[in-house]
Coordinates of C-alpha atoms in Angstrom, one line a residue:
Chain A
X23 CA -1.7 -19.7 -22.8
X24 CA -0.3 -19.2 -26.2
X25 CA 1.7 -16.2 -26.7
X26 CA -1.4 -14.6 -29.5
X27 CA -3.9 -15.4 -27.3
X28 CA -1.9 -12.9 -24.3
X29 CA -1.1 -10.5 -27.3
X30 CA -4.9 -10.4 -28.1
X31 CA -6.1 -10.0 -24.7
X32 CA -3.6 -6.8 -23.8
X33 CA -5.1 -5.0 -26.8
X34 CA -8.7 -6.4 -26.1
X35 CA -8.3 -4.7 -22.3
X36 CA -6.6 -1.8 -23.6
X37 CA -9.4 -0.9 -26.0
X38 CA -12.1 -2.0 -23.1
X39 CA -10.1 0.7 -21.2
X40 CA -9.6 2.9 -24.0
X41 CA -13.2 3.1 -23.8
X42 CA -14.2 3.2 -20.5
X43 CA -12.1 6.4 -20.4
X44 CA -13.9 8.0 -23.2
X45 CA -17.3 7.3 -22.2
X46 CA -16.1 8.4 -18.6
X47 CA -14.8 11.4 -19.9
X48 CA -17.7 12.5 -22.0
X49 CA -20.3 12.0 -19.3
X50 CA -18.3 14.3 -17.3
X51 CA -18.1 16.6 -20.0
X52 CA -21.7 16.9 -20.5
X53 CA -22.4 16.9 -17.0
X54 CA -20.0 20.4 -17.0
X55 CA -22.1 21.6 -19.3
X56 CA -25.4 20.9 -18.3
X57 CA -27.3 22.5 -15.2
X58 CA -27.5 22.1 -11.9
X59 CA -24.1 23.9 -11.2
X60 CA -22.5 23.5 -7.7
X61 CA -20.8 26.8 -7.8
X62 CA -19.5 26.6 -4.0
X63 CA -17.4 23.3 -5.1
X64 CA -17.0 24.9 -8.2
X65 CA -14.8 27.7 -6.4
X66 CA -13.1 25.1 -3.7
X67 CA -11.8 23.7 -6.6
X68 CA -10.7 26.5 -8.4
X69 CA -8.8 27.8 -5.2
X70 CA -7.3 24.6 -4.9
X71 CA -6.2 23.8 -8.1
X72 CA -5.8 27.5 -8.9
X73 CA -4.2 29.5 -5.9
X74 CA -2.6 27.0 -3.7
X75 CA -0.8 25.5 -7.1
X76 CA 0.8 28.9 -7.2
X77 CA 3.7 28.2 -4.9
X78 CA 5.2 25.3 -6.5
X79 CA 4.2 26.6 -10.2
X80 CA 6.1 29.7 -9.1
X81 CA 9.1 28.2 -7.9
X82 CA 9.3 25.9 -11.4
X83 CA 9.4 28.5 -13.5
X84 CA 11.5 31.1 -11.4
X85 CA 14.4 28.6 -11.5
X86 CA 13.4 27.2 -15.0
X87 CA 14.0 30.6 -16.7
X88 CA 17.2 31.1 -14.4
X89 CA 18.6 27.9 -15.7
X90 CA 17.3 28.8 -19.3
X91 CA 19.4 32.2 -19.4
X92 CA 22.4 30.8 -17.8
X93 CA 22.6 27.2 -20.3
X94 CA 21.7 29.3 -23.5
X95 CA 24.2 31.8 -22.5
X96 CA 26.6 28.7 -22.3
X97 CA 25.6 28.3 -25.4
X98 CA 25.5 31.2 -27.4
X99 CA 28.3 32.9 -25.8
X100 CA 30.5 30.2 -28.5
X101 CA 29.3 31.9 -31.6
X102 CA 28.8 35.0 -30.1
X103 CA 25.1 35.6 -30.0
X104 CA 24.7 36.2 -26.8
X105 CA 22.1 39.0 -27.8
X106 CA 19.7 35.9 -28.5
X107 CA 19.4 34.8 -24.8
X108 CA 16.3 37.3 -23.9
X109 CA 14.6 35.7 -27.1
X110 CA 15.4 32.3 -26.2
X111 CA 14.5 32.4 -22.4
X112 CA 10.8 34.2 -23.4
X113 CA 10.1 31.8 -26.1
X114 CA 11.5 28.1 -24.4
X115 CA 9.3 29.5 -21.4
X116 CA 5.9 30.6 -23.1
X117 CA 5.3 28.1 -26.1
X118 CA 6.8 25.0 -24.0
X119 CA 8.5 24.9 -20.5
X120 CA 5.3 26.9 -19.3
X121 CA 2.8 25.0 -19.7
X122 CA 4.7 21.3 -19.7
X123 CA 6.6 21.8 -16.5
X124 CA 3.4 23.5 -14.8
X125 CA 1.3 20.7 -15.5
X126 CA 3.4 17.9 -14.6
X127 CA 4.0 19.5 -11.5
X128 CA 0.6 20.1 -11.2
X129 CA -0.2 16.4 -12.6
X130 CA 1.5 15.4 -9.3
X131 CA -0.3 18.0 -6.7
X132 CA -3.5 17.8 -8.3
X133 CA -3.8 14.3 -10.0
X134 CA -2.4 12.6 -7.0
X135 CA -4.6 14.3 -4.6
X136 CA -8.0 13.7 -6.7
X137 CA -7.2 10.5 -7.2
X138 CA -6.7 10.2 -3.8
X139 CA -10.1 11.8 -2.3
X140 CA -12.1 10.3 -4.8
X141 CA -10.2 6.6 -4.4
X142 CA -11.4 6.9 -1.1
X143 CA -14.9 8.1 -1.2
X144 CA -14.9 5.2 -3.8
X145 CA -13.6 2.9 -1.4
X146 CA -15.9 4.4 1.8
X147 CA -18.7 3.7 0.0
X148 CA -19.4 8.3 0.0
X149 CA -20.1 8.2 -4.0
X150 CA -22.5 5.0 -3.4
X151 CA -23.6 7.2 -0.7
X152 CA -24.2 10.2 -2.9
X153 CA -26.3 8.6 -5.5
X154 CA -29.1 7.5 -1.9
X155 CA -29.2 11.4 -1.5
X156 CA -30.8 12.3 -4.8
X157 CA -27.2 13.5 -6.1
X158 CA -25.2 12.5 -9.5
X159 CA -21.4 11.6 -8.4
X160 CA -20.1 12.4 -11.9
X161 CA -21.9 16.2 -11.5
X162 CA -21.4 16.9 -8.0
X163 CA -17.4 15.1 -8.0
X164 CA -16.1 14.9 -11.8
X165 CA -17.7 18.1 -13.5
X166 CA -16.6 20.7 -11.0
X167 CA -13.0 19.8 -10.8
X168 CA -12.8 19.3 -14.6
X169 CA -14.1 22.9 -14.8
X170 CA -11.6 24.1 -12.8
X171 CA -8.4 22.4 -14.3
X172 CA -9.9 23.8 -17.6
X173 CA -10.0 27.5 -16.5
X174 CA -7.6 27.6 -13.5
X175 CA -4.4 25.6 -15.7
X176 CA -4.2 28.6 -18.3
X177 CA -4.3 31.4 -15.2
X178 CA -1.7 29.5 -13.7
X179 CA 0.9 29.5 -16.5
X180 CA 0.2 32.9 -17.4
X181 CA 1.9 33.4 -13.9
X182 CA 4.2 30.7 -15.0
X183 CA 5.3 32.6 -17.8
X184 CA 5.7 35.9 -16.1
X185 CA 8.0 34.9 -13.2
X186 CA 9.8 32.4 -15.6
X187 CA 10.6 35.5 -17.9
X188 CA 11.5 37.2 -14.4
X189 CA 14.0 34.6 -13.2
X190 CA 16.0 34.3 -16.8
X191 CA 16.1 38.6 -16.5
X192 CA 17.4 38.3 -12.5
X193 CA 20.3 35.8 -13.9
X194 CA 20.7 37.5 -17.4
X195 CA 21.1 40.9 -15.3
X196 CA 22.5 40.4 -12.3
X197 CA 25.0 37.6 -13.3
X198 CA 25.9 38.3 -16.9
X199 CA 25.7 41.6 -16.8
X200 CA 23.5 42.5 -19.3
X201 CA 22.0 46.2 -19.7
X202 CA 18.1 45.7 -18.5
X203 CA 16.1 48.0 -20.7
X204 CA 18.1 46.1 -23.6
X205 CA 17.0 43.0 -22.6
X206 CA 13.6 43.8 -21.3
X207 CA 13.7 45.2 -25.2
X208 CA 14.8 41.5 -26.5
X209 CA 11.9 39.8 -24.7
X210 CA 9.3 42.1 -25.6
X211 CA 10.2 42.5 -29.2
X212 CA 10.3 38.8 -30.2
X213 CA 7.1 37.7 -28.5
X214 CA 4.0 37.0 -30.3
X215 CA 1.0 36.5 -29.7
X216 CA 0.6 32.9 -30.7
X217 CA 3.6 32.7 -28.6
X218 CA 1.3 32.9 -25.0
X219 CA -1.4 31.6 -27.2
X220 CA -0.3 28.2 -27.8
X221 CA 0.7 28.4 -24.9
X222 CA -2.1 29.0 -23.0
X223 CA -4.4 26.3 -25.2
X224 CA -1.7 23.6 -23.8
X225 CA -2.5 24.4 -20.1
X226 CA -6.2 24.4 -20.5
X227 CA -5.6 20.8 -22.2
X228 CA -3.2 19.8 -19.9
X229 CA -5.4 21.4 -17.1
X230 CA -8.0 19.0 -18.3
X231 CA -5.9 16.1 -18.6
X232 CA -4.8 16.4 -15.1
X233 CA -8.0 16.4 -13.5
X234 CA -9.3 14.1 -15.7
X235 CA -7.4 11.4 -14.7
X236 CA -7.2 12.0 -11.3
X237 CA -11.3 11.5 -11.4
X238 CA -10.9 9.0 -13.4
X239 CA -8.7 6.8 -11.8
X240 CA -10.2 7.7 -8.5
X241 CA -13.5 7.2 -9.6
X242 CA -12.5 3.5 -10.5
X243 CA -10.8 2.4 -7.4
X244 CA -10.9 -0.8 -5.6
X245 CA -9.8 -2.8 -3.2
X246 CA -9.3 -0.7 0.0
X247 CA -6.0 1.2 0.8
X248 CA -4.0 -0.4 -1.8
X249 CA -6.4 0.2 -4.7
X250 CA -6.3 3.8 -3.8
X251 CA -2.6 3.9 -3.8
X252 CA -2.3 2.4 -7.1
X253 CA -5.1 5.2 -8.7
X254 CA -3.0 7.8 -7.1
X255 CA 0.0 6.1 -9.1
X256 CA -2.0 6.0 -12.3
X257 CA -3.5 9.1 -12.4
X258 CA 0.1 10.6 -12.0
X259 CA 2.1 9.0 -13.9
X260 CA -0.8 8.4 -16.8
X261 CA -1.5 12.1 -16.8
X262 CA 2.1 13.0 -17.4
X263 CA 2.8 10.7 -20.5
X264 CA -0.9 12.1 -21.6
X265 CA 0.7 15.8 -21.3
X266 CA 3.6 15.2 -23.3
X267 CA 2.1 13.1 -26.1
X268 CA -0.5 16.0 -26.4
X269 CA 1.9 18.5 -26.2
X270 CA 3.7 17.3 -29.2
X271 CA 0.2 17.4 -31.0
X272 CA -0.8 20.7 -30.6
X273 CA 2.4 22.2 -31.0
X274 CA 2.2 19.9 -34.6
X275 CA -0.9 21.9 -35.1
X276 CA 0.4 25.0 -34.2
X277 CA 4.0 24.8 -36.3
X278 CA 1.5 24.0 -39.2
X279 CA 0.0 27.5 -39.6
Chain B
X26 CA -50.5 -10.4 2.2
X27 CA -53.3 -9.0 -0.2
X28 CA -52.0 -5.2 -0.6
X29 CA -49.1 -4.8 -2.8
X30 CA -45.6 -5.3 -1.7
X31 CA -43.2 -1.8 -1.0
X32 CA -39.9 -4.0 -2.4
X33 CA -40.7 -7.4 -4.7
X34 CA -37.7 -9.1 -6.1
X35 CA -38.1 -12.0 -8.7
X36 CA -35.6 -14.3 -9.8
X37 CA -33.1 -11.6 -9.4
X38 CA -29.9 -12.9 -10.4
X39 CA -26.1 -11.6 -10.4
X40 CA -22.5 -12.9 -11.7
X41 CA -19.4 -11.4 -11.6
X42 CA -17.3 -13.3 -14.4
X43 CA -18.0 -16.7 -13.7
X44 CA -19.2 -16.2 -10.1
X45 CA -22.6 -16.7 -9.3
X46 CA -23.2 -14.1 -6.6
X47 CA -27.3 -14.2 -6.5
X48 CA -28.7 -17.3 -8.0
X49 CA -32.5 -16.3 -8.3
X50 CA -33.8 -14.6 -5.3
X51 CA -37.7 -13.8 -4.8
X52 CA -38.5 -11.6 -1.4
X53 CA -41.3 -9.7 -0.9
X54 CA -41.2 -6.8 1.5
X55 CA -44.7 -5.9 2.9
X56 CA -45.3 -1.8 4.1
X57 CA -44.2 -0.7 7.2
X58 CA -43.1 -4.3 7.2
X59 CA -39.0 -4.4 8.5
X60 CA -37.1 -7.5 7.4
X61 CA -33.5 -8.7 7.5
X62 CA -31.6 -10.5 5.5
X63 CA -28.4 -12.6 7.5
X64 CA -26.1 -14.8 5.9
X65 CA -22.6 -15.1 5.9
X66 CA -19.8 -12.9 4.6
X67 CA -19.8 -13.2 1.0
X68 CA -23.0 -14.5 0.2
X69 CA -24.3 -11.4 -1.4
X70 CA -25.9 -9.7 0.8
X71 CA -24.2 -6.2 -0.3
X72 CA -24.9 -7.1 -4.0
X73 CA -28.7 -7.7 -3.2
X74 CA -28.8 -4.0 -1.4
X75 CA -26.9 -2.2 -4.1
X76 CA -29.1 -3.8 -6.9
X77 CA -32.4 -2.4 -5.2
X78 CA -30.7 0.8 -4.6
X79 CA -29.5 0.8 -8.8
X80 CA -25.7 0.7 -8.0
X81 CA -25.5 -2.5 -9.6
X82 CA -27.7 -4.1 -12.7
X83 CA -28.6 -7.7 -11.7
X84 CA -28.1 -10.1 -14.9
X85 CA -32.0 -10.9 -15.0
X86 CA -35.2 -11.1 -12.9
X87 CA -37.3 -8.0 -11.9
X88 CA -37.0 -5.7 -9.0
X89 CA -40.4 -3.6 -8.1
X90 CA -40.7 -0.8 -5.8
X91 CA -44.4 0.4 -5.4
X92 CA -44.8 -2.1 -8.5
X93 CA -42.8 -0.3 -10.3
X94 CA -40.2 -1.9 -12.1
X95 CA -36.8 0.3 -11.8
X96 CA -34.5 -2.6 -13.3
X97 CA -33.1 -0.1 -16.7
X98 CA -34.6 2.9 -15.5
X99 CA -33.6 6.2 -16.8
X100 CA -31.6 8.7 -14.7
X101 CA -34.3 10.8 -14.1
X102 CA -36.8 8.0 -13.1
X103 CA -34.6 6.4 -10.7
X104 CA -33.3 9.6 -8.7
X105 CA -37.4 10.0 -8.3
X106 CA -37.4 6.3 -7.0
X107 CA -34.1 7.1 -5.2
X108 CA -35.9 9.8 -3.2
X109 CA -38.0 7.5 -1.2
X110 CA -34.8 5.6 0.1
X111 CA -32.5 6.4 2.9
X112 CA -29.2 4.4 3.8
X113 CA -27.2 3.6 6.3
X114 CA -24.0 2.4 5.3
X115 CA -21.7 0.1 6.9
X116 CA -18.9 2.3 7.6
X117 CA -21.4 5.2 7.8
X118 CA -19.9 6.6 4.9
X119 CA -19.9 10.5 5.6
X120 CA -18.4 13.3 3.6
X121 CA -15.9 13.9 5.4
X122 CA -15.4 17.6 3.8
X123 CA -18.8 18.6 5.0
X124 CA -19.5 19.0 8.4
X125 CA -22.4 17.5 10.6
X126 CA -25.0 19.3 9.7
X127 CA -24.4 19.4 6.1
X128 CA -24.2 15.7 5.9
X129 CA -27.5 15.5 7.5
X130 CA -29.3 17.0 5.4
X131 CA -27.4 16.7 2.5
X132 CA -30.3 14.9 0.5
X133 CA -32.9 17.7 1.7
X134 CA -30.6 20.1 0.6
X135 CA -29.7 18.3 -3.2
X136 CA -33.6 18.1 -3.9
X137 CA -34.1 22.2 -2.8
X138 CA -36.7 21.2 0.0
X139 CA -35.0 23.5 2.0
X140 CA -32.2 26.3 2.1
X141 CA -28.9 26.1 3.9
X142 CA -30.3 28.1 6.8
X143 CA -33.4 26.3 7.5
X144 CA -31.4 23.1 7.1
X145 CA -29.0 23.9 10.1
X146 CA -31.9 23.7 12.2
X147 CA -33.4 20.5 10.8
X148 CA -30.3 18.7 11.4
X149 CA -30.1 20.0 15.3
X150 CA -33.5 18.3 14.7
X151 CA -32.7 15.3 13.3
X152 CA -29.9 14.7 15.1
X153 CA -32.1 14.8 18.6
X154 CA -34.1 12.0 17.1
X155 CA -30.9 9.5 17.3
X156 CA -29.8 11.5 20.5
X157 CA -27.3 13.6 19.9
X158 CA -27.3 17.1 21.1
X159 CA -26.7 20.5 19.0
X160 CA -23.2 21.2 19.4
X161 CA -22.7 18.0 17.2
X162 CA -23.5 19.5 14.5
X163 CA -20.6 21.9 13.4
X164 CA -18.1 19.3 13.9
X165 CA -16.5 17.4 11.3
X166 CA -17.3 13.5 11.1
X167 CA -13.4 12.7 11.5
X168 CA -13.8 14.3 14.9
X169 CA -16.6 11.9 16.0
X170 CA -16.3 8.0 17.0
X171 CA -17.6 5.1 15.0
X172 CA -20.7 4.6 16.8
X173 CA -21.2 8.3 16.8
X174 CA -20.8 8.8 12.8
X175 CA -23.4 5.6 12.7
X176 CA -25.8 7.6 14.7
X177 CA -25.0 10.6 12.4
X178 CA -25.2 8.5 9.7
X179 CA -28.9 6.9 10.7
X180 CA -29.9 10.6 10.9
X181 CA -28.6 11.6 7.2
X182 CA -30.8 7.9 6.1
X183 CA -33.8 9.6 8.2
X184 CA -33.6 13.1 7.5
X185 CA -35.4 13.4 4.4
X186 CA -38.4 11.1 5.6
X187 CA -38.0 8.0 3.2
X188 CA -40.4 5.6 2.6
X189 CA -38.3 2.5 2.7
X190 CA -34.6 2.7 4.7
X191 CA -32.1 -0.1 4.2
X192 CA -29.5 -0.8 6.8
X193 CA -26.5 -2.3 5.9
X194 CA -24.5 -4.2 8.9
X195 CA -25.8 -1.4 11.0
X196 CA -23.9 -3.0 14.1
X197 CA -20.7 -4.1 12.6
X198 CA -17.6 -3.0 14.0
X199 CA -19.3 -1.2 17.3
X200 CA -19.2 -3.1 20.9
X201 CA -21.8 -4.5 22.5
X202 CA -23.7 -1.6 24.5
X203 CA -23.2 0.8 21.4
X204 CA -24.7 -2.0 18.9
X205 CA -27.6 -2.1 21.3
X206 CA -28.5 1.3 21.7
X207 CA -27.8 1.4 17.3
X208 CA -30.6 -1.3 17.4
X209 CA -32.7 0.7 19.6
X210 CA -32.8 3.9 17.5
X211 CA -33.1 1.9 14.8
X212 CA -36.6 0.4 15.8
X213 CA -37.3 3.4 17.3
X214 CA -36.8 5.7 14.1
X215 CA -38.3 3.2 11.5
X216 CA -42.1 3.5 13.5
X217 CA -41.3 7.5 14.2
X218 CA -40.8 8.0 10.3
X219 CA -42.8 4.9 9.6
X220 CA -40.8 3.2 7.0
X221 CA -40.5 0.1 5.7
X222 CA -36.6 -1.4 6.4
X223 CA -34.9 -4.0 4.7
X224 CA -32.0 -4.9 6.7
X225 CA -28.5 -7.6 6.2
X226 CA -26.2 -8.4 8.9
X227 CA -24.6 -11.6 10.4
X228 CA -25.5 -10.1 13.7
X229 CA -28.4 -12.6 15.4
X230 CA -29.0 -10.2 18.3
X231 CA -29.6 -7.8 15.9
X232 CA -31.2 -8.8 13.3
X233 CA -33.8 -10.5 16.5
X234 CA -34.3 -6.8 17.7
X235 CA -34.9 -4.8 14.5
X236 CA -36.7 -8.2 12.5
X237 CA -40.9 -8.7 11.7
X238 CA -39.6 -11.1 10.1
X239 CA -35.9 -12.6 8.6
X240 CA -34.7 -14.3 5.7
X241 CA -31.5 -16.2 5.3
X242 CA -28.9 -16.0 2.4
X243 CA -27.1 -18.9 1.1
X244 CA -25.3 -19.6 -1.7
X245 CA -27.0 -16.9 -4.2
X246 CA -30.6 -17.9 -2.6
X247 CA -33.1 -17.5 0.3
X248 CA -33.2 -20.6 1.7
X249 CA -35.7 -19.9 4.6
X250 CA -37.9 -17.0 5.6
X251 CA -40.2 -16.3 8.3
X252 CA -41.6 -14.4 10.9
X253 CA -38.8 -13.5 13.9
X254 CA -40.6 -15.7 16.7
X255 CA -39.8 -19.1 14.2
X256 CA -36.0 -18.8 13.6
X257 CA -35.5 -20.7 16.5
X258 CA -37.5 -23.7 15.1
X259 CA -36.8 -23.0 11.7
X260 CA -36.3 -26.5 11.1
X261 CA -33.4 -25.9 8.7
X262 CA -29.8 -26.9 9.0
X263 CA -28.4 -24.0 7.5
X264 CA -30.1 -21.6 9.7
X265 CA -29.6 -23.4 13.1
X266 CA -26.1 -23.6 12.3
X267 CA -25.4 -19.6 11.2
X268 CA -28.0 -18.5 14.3
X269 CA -26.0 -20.5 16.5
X270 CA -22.9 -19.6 15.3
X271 CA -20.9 -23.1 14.6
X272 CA -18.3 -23.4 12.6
X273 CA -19.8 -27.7 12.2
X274 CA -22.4 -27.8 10.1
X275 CA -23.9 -27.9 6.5
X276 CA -22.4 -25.0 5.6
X277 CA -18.6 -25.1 4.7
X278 CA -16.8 -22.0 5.2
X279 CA -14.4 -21.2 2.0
X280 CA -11.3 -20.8 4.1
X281 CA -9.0 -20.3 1.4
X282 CA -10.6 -17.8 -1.1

């Protein structure tokens, strides 16, 4: 094969798939949308993604905002603005390492594990299975876990946020000595509220990213155990680069206004 | 035949790429009429089924069930044909985050014909009908055996009184006294509900118990039908060699893929 002709058909399959994902993606969008609701799967999702996320989110941004007071008082202690640090820690936390850290995290809990379930109901023949029993696939799987990446993401890094600002006061306090009620001053005084804002439109996009892919890739599975394995794979590692190459974009859109 | 057929194919016709997989197929499948299709692996058999069932989009020809054509249906129009179909699946195919009961009636329960506490009590029903007692119901499928999650799954196909149930390699992968007693329930159920089955499986002894009448598959087409009683004297290569299972013969298996 001549080397055009391999060029051509890499960018022929990546619009194909390019495509695929759009159309995939609205139909689940307008099955979210659109009645009959399955509110029961509706909330198992939301737990999962939501509440049993909360550990590992937790523990990222706990030690995130740690590491964030004691680097940027490496920093700043050179020029002697230590007095910065609280500003530093609640802005790094809320308008980026929030949301970004959270949902790759999360990209790996919650992508990899829908990826996986759906991989294999693909594989099992259970979403064949679903469309015998008078029930869409795309509403009863895709549409309530899209749902709840949308809604549960931005609860989740509000938490993020709060115990990130937490762990950068334990270290700030505790380790550098800094008066509390000054630095609880600092944070509070500096933060806007396009701040959480922009933050919190990043983890609903992210949120939806996430669980997008993981139905996605799932959804489109074949080829037994191994096909399964390699959606888990895609829906991880595609999900990620997605969050970051969004990111940038939004916080473009935001830095414009 | 002079009434009109439950299930007419016509010149139904599938490729994937450059791979013929059904090469024109005409079958007609008569009420309360059960036939089954055998053929080797790989024939198409699976193809056939999921084209009737709207899973896949043959290339060309027309598929009619209660003259109806349902080949580019609209959603809406083929759930309504859906509803008269039940499934067995080869691997059974239950949701395995539902228990029993839920799996049962699952279709019952996604067309509202009956709430989730009447619905317990159906599938205690249902689930006597391919003998299993009640305290099967509350238990997850991974808890049960393969030829237990068949049964569970003949009751799921059942439950919601279709018209027409297809079983796909409903004896694959069980032993001998469990295929039997599959084969049983499966004549048994078809004249209880009194539905018209369409059938595939390689398996002779059962495709002799549950058969009115059988059709072979071979290379994309039917090359013989007819009633049960003539597959012995079928006076067909092909078929006296797959029947009596010899690896000499017309037909060349494709050892390396």
């Amino acid at each position: 094969m001549n080397p055009v002709q391999a060029i051509g058909r890499v960018f022929l399959n990546f619009l194909a798939t390019t495509g695929r994902l759009i159309t995939f993606m609205m139909v689940g969008l307008s099955h979210a949308v659109r009645a009959p609701y399955y509110p029961r799967i509706i909330v198992r999702q939301m737990i999962d993604i939501g509440y049993y996320s909360l550990p590992v989110v937790g523990m990222t941004a706990l030690f995130t905002g740690m590491i964030l007071a004691l680097q940027s008082y490496t920093g700043f202690s050179r020029f002697s603005a230590e007095g910065a640090i609280a500003n530093v820690v609640v802005l790094t936390i809320t308008r980026e390492l929030g949301p970004v850290l959270a949902g790759l995290m999360v990209a790996g809990r919650i992508g990899a594990s829908l990826a996986a379930e759906i991989g294999t109901m693909r594989v099992t023949e259970q979403i064949d299975a679903l469309t015998t029993l008078s029930t869409n696939p795309m509403k009863y799987l895709v549409a309530p876990r899209l749902i709840a990446g949308i809604t549960m993401f931005p609860l989740l890094v509000l938490a993020a946020d709060i115990i990130g600002v937490f762990g950068g006061y334990v270290v700030a306090v505790y380790k550098l000595g800094f008066n509390p009620a000054n630095y609880l001053q600092n944070t509070w005084n500096f933060l806007t509220a396009e701040d959480i804002n922009s933050g919190l439109v990043k983890a609903a996009v992210f949120g939806f990213i996430v669980t997008l892919m993981g139905c996605y890739h799932g959804y489109n599975s074949k080829g037994g155990a191994q096909g399964v394995g390699r959606a888990t794979t895609n829906a991880v590692v595609s999900a990620s680069i997605l969050i970051l190459c969004s990111d940038y974009i939004i916080t473009e859109m935001f830095f414009a206004k | 035949m002079t009434s009109q057929p439950k299930i007419q194919l016509r010149n139904v016709a599938k490729a994937f790429g450059n791979k013929v997989v059904l090469d024109g197929i005409d079958l007609d499948v008569g009420v309360g009429e059960s036939v089954v299709i055998i053929g080797g692996s790989g024939t198409g058999k699976s193809v056939l089924l999921k084209s009737i069932l709207g899973l896949l989009t043959p290339d060309q020809g027309s598929i009619k069930v209660d003259g109806e054509d349902v080949i580019g249906m609209g959603t809406s129009a083929r759930e309504r044909v859906n509803q008269k179909f039940g499934m067995l699946f080869q691997g059974a195919a239950l949701f395995d985050s539902l228990p029993v009961w839920e799996n049962v009636t699952f279709g019952l329960l996604a067309e509202k014909r009956c709430t989730r506490e009447q619905a317990h009590y159906i599938a205690i029903d249902k689930l006597a009908m391919v003998g299993m007692n009640a305290d099967v119901a509350d238990l997850m499928p991974s808890q049960l055996s393969g030829g237990m999650q068949k049964r569970v799954g003949l009751a799921r196909a059942i439950a919601s009184d279709p018209e027409i149930i297809f079983f796909d390699e409903p004896t694959t992968g069980l032993d001998p006294i469990m295929a039997d007693v599959i084969n049983d329930l499966i004549v048994k159920v078809t004249r209880e509900v009194g539905a018209t089955a369409l059938s595939i499986t390689h398996d002779m002894a059962s495709a002799r118990k549950i058969a009115n009448r059988i059709a072979m598959l071979y290379e994309g087409k039917i090359i013989w039908q007819g009633p049960v009683e003539d597959i012995d004297n079928s006076g067909n290569e092909h078929v006296d060699q797959f029947i009596n299972g010899r690896a000499e013969g017309p037909i060349q298996m494709a050892i390396r893929a």
